[in-house]
Tab-separated table of C-alpha atoms in Angstrom:
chain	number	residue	atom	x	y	z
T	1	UNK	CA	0.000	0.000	0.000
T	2	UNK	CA	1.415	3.238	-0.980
T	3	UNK	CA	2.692	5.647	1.600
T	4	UNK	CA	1.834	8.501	-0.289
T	5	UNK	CA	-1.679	9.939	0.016
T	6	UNK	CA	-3.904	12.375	-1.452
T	7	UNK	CA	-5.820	14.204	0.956
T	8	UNK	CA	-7.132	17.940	2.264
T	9	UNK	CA	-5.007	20.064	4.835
T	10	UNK	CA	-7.858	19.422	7.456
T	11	UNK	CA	-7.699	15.079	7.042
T	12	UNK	CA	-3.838	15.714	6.471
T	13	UNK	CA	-3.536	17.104	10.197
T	14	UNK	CA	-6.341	14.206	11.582
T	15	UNK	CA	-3.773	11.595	10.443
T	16	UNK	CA	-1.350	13.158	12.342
T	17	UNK	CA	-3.049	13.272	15.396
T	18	UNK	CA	-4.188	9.659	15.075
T	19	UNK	CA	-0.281	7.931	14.252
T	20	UNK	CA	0.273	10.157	17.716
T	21	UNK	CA	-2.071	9.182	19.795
T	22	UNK	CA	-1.559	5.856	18.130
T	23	UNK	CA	2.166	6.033	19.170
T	24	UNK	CA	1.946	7.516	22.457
T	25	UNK	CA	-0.230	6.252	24.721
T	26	UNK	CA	0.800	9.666	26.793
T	27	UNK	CA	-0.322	11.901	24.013
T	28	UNK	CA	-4.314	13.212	24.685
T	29	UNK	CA	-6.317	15.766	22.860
T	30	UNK	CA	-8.191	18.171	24.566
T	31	UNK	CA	-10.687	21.141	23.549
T	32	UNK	CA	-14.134	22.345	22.861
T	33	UNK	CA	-16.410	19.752	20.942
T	34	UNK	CA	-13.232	17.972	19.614
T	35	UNK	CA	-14.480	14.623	20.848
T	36	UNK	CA	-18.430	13.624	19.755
T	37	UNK	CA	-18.726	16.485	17.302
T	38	UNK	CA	-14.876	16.632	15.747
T	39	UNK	CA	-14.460	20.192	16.542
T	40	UNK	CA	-15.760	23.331	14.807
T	41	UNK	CA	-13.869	21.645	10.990
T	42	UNK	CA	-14.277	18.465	12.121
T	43	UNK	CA	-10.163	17.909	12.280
T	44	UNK	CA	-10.845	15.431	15.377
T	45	UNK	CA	-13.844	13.965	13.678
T	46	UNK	CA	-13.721	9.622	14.650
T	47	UNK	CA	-10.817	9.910	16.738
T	48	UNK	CA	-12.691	10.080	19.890
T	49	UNK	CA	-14.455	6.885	19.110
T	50	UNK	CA	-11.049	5.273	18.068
T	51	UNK	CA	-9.501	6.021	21.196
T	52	UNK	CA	-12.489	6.780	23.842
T	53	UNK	CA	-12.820	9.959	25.981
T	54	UNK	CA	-9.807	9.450	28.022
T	55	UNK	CA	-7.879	9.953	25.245
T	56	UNK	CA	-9.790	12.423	23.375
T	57	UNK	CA	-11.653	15.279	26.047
T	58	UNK	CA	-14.177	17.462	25.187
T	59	UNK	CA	-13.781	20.341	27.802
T	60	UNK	CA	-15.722	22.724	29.449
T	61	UNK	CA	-15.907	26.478	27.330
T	62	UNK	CA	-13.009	27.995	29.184
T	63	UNK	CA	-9.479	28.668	27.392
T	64	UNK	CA	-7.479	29.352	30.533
T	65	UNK	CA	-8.784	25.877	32.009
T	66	UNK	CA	-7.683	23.757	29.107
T	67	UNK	CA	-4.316	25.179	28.962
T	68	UNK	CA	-3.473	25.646	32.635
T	69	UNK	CA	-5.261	21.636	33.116
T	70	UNK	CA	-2.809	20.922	30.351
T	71	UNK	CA	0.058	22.726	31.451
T	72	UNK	CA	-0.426	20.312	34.557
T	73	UNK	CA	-1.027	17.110	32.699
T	74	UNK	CA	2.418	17.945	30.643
T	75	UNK	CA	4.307	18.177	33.722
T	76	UNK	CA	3.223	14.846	34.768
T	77	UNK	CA	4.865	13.409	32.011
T	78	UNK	CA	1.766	13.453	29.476
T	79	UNK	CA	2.012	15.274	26.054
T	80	UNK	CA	-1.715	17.350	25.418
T	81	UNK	CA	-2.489	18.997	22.334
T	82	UNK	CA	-4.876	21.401	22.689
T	83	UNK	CA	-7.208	22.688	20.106
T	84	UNK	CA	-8.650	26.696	20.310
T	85	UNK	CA	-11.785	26.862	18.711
T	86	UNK	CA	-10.386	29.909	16.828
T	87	UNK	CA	-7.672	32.339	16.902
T	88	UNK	CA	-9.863	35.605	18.380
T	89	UNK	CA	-10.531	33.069	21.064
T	90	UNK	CA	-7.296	31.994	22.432
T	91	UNK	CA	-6.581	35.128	24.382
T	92	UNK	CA	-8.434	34.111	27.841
T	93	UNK	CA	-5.603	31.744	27.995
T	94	UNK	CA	-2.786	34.261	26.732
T	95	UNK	CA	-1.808	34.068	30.345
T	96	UNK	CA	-1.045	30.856	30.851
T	97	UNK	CA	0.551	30.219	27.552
T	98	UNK	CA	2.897	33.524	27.560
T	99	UNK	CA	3.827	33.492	32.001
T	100	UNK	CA	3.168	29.441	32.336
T	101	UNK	CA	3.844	27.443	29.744
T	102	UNK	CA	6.651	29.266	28.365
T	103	UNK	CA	8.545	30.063	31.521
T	104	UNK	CA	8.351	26.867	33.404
T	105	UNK	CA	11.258	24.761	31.910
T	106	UNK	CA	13.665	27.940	32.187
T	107	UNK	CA	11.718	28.426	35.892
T	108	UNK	CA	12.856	25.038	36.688
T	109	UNK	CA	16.118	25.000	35.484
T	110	UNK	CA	15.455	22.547	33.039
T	111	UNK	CA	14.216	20.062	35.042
T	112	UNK	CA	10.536	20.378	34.029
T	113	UNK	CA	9.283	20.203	30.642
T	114	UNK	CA	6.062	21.094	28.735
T	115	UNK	CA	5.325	19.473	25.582
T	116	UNK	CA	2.206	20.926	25.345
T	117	UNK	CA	1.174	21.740	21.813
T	118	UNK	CA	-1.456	24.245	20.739
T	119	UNK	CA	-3.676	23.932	17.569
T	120	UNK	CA	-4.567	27.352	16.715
T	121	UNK	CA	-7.011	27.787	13.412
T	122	UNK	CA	-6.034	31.129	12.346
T	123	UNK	CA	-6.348	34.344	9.474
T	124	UNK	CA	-8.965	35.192	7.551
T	125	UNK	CA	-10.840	34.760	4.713
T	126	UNK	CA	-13.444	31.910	5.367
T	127	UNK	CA	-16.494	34.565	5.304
T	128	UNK	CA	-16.318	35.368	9.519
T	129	UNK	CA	-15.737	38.099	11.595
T	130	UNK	CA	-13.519	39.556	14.107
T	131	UNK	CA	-12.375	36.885	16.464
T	132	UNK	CA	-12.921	34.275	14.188
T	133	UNK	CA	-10.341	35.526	11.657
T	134	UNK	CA	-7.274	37.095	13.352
T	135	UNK	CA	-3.898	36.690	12.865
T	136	UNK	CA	-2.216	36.629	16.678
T	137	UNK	CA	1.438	35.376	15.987
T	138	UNK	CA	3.134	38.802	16.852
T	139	UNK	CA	2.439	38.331	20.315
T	140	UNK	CA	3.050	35.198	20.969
T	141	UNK	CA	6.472	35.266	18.989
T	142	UNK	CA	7.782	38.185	21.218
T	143	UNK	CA	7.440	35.648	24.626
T	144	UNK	CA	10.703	33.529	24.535
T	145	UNK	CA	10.088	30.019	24.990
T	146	UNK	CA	7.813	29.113	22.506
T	147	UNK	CA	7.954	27.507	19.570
T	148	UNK	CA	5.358	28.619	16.534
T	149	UNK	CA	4.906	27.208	13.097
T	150	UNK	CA	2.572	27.463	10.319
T	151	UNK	CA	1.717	24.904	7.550
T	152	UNK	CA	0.863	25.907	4.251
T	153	UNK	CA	0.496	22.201	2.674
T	154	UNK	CA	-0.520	18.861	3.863
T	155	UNK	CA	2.361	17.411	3.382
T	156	UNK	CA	3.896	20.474	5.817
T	157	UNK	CA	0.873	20.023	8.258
T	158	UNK	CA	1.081	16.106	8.195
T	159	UNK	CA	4.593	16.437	9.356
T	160	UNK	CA	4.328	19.708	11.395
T	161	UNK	CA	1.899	18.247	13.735
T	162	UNK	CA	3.944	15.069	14.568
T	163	UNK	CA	6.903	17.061	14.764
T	164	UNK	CA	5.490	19.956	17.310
T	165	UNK	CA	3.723	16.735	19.318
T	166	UNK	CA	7.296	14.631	19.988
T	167	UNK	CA	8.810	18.030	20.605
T	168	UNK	CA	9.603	18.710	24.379
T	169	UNK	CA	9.014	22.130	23.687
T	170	UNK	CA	5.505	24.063	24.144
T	171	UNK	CA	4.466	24.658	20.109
T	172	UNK	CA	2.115	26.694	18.835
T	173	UNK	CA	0.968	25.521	15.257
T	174	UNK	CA	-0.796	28.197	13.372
T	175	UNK	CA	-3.262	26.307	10.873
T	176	UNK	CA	-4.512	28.219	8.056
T	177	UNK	CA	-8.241	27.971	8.441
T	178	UNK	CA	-8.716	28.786	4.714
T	179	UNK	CA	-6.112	26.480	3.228
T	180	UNK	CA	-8.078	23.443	5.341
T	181	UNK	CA	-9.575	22.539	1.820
T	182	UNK	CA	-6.351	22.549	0.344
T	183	UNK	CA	-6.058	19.581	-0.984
T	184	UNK	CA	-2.113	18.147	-1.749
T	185	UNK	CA	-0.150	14.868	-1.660
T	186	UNK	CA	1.263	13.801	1.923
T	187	UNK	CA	4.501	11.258	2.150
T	188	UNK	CA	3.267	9.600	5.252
T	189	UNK	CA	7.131	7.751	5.574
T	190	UNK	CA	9.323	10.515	4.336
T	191	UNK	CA	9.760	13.893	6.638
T	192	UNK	CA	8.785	16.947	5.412
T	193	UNK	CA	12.021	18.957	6.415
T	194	UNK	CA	12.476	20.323	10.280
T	195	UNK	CA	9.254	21.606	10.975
T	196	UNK	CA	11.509	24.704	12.392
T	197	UNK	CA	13.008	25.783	9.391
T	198	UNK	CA	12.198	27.628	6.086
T	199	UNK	CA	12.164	26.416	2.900
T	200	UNK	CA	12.221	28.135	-0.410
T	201	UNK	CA	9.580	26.491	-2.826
T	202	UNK	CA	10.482	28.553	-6.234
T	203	UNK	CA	13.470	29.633	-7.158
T	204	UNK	CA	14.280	32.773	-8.745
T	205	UNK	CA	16.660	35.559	-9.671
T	206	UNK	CA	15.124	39.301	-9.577
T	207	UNK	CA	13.484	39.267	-5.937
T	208	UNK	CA	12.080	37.242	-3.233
T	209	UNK	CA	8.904	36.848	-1.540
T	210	UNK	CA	8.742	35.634	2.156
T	211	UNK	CA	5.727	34.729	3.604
T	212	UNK	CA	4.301	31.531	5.519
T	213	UNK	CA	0.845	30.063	6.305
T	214	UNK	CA	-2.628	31.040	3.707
T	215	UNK	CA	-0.406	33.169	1.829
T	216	UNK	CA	1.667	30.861	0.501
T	217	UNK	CA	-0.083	29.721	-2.369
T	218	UNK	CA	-0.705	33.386	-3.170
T	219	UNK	CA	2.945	34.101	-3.164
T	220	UNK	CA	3.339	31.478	-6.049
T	221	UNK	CA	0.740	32.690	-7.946
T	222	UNK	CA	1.515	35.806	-7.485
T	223	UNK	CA	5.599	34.610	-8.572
T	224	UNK	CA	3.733	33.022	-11.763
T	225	UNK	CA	2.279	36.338	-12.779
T	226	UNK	CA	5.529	38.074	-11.828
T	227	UNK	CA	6.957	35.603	-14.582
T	228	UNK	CA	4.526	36.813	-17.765
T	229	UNK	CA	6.334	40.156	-16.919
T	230	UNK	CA	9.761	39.131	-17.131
T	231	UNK	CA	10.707	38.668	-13.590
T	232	UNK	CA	12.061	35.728	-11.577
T	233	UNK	CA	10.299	35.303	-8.189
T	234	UNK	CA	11.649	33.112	-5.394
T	235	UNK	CA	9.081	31.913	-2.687
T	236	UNK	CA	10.785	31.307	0.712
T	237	UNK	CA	7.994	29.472	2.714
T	238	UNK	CA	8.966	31.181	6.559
T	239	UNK	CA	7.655	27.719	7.939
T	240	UNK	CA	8.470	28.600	12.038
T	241	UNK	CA	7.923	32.175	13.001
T	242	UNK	CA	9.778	31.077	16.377
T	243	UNK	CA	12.646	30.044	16.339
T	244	UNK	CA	13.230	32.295	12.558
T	245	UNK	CA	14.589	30.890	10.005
T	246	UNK	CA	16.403	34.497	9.064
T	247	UNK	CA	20.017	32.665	7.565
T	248	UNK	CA	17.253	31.233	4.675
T	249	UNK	CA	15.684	34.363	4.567
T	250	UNK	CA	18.861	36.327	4.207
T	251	UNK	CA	20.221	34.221	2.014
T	252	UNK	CA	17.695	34.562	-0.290
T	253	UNK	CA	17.490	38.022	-0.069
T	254	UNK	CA	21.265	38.515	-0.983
T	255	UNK	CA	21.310	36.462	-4.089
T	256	UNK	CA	17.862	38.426	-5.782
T	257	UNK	CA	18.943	41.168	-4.088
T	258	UNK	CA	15.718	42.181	-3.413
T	259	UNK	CA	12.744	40.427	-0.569
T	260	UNK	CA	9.077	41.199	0.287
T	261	UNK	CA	7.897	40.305	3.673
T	262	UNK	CA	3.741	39.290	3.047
T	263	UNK	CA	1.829	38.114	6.040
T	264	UNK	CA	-2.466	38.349	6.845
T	265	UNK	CA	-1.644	40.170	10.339
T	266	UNK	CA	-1.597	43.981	10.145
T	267	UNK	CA	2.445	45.090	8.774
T	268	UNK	CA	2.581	47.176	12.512
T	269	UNK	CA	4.516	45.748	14.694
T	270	UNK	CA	4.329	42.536	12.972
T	271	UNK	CA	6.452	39.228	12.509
T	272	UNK	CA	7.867	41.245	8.566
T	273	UNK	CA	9.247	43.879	11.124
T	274	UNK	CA	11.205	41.623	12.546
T	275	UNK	CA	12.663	39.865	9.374
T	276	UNK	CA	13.487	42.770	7.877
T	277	UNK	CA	15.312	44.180	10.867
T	278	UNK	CA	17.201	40.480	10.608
T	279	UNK	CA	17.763	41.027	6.976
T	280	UNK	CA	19.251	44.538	6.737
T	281	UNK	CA	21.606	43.220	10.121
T	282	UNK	CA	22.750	40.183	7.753
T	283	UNK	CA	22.706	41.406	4.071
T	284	UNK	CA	22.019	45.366	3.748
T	285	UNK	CA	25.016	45.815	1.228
T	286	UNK	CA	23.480	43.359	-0.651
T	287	UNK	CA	20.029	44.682	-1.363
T	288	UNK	CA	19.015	47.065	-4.184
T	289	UNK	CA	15.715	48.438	-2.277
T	290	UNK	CA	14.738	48.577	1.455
T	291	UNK	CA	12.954	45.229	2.465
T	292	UNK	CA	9.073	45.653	2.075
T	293	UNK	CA	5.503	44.589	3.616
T	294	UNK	CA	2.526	43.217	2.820
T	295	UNK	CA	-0.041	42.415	5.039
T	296	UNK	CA	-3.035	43.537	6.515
T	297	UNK	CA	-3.910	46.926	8.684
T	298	UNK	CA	-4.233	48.214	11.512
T	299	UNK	CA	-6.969	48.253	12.572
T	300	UNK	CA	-9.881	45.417	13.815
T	301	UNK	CA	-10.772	42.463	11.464
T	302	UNK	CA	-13.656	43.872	9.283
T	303	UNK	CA	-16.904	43.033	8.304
T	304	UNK	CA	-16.695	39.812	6.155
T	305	UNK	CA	-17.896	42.281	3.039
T	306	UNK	CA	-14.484	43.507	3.039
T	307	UNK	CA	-11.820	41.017	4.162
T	308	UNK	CA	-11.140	41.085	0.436
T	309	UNK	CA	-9.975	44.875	1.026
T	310	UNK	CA	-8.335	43.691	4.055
T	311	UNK	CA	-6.138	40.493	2.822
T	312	UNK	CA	-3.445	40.573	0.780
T	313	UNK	CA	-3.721	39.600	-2.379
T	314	UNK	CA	-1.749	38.841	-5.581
T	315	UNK	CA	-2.402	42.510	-6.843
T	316	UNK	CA	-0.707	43.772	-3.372
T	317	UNK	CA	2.533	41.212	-3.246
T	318	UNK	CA	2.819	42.298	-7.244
T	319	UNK	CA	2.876	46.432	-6.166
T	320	UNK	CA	5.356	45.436	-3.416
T	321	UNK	CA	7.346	43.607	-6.224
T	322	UNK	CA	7.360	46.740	-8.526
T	323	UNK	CA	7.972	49.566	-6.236
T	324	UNK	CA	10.924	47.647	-5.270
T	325	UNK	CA	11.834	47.350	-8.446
T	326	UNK	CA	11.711	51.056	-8.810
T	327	UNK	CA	14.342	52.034	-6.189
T	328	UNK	CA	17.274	53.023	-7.835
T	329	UNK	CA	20.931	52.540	-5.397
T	330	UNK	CA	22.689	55.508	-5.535
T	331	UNK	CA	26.293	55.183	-6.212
């Protein structure tokens, strides 16, 4: 039987949470509805029945409870993952993740770990509103001692889940709510690469997009139209947000000579700042034009009406792609 499957980013992630739980009998889900219902996009669907509610918990409505409760289960040698119904609702437990789980192995000395992982469904464009379609990974990044990924494939969600589960480290995995219909082939024997760093998916010449979670595929396409105009995109896929990949990034950005930073959460004070800080440190003699953003505003998520204003799109990545183009060094 072949050990490479077709299969949407949402079934991709359920396998991965079944070989786990499957593997470890120490690994246990926990969340709202994930057990007779399968959660809000029925990721969990059957795996509560496969394993029974001592493996698989549907919890009480309270965010702070099902992290701190797994916070304590971790440290008695168990590995939860926790699913958050959506990303506008994790922040009752921003708490506990950012003063508990992240301190407490570097609070202990080492001597306690917390290999908690948290599924966040996250971004917009699935036709919600605010708290159902934010983009949170700024604040999370800037606590040290957690880890945070994003998948934009199956294949990369697959993997990223087992990967973030086995890892002794508290993980944050930042599923693209729109790209759950995504559908892609998954090696279910071969490793994606290290969950924690990037990876560039199309190489070019003339200048390079970053960018990680839902707007990946739009980077591509966006590298595809760049390519009717005579220009050579290259797609670095971020991957982990924390720890950042920025040698990749860099790297990239010294050989076009040239990077956009595109992410859904508003450009202020977001993760691009950051990269582009990293990248001028690393490779400023290198560039031809200041390192630019894409991403959304700031302000609140809007009315579903006009996420499409909100999001960026192909039409946005390609304006960041010409007006660097327009910069001209001076000698």
């Amino acid at each position: 039987m072949s050990a490479i499957k077709e299969m949407v980013m949402a079934k991709a992630i359920t396998a991965a949470l079944r070989d786990e739980l499957a593997a470890d009998q120490k690994t246990l889900l926990i969340g709202e509805d994930i057990g007779a219902l399968g959660g809000v996009f029925r990721v969990t669907e059957g795996l509560q029945a496969e394993f029974g509610t001592h493996r698989v918990i549907d919890s009480p409505l309270a965010e702070s409870g099902i992290v701190g409760t797994s916070i304590g289960m971790a440290m008695r040698g168990y590995r939860p993952v926790v699913e958050i119904q959506f990303d506008g609702f994790v922040f009752p437990a921003f708490n506990q993740i950012t003063t508990q789980l992240a301190k407490m192995h570097n609070r202990t000395d080492g001597k306690v770990k917390v290999p908690v992982t948290i599924r966040l469904p996250y971004g917009g464009h699935v036709g919600s509103i605010e708290h159902h379609s934010e983009s949170p990974e700024a604040l999370f990044a800037h606590t040290a001692g957690l880890r945070i990924v994003a998948p934009s494939s199956p294949q990369d969600a697959y993997w990223m889940t087992r990967q973030a589960i086995v890892s002794d480290d508290p993980v944050i995995i930042l599923e693209p709510k729109r790209r759950y219909w995504l559908k892609g082939k998954v090696d279910m024997e071969n490793p994606a690469p290290d969950a924690f760093r990037a990876q560039v998916l199309r190489a070019g010449t003339d200048a390079t997009i970053a960018t990680y979670g839902p707007l990946v595929p739009v980077a591509l396409a966006a590298a595809e139209a760049a390519r009717a105009e005579g220009r050579s995109i290259e797609v670095v896929d971020i991957r982990s947000i924390s720890p950042l990949d920025d040698e990749t990034i860099a790297r990239s950005a010294a050989k076009t000579q040239r990077l956009i930073v595109a992410h859904e959460a508003p450009t202020f004070g977001g993760i691009g700042g950051e990269i582009a800080a990293r990248v001028a440190e690393r490779a400023h003699h290198r560039l031809l034009a200041p390192v630019l953003r894409v991403g959304g505003f700031h302000m609140p998520y809007p009315p579903s009406s006009q996420e499409h204003r909100y999001l960026p799109d192909i039409d946005r990545m390609l304006e960041a792609v010409d007006r660097s183009f327009s910069y001209q060094r001076s000698a």
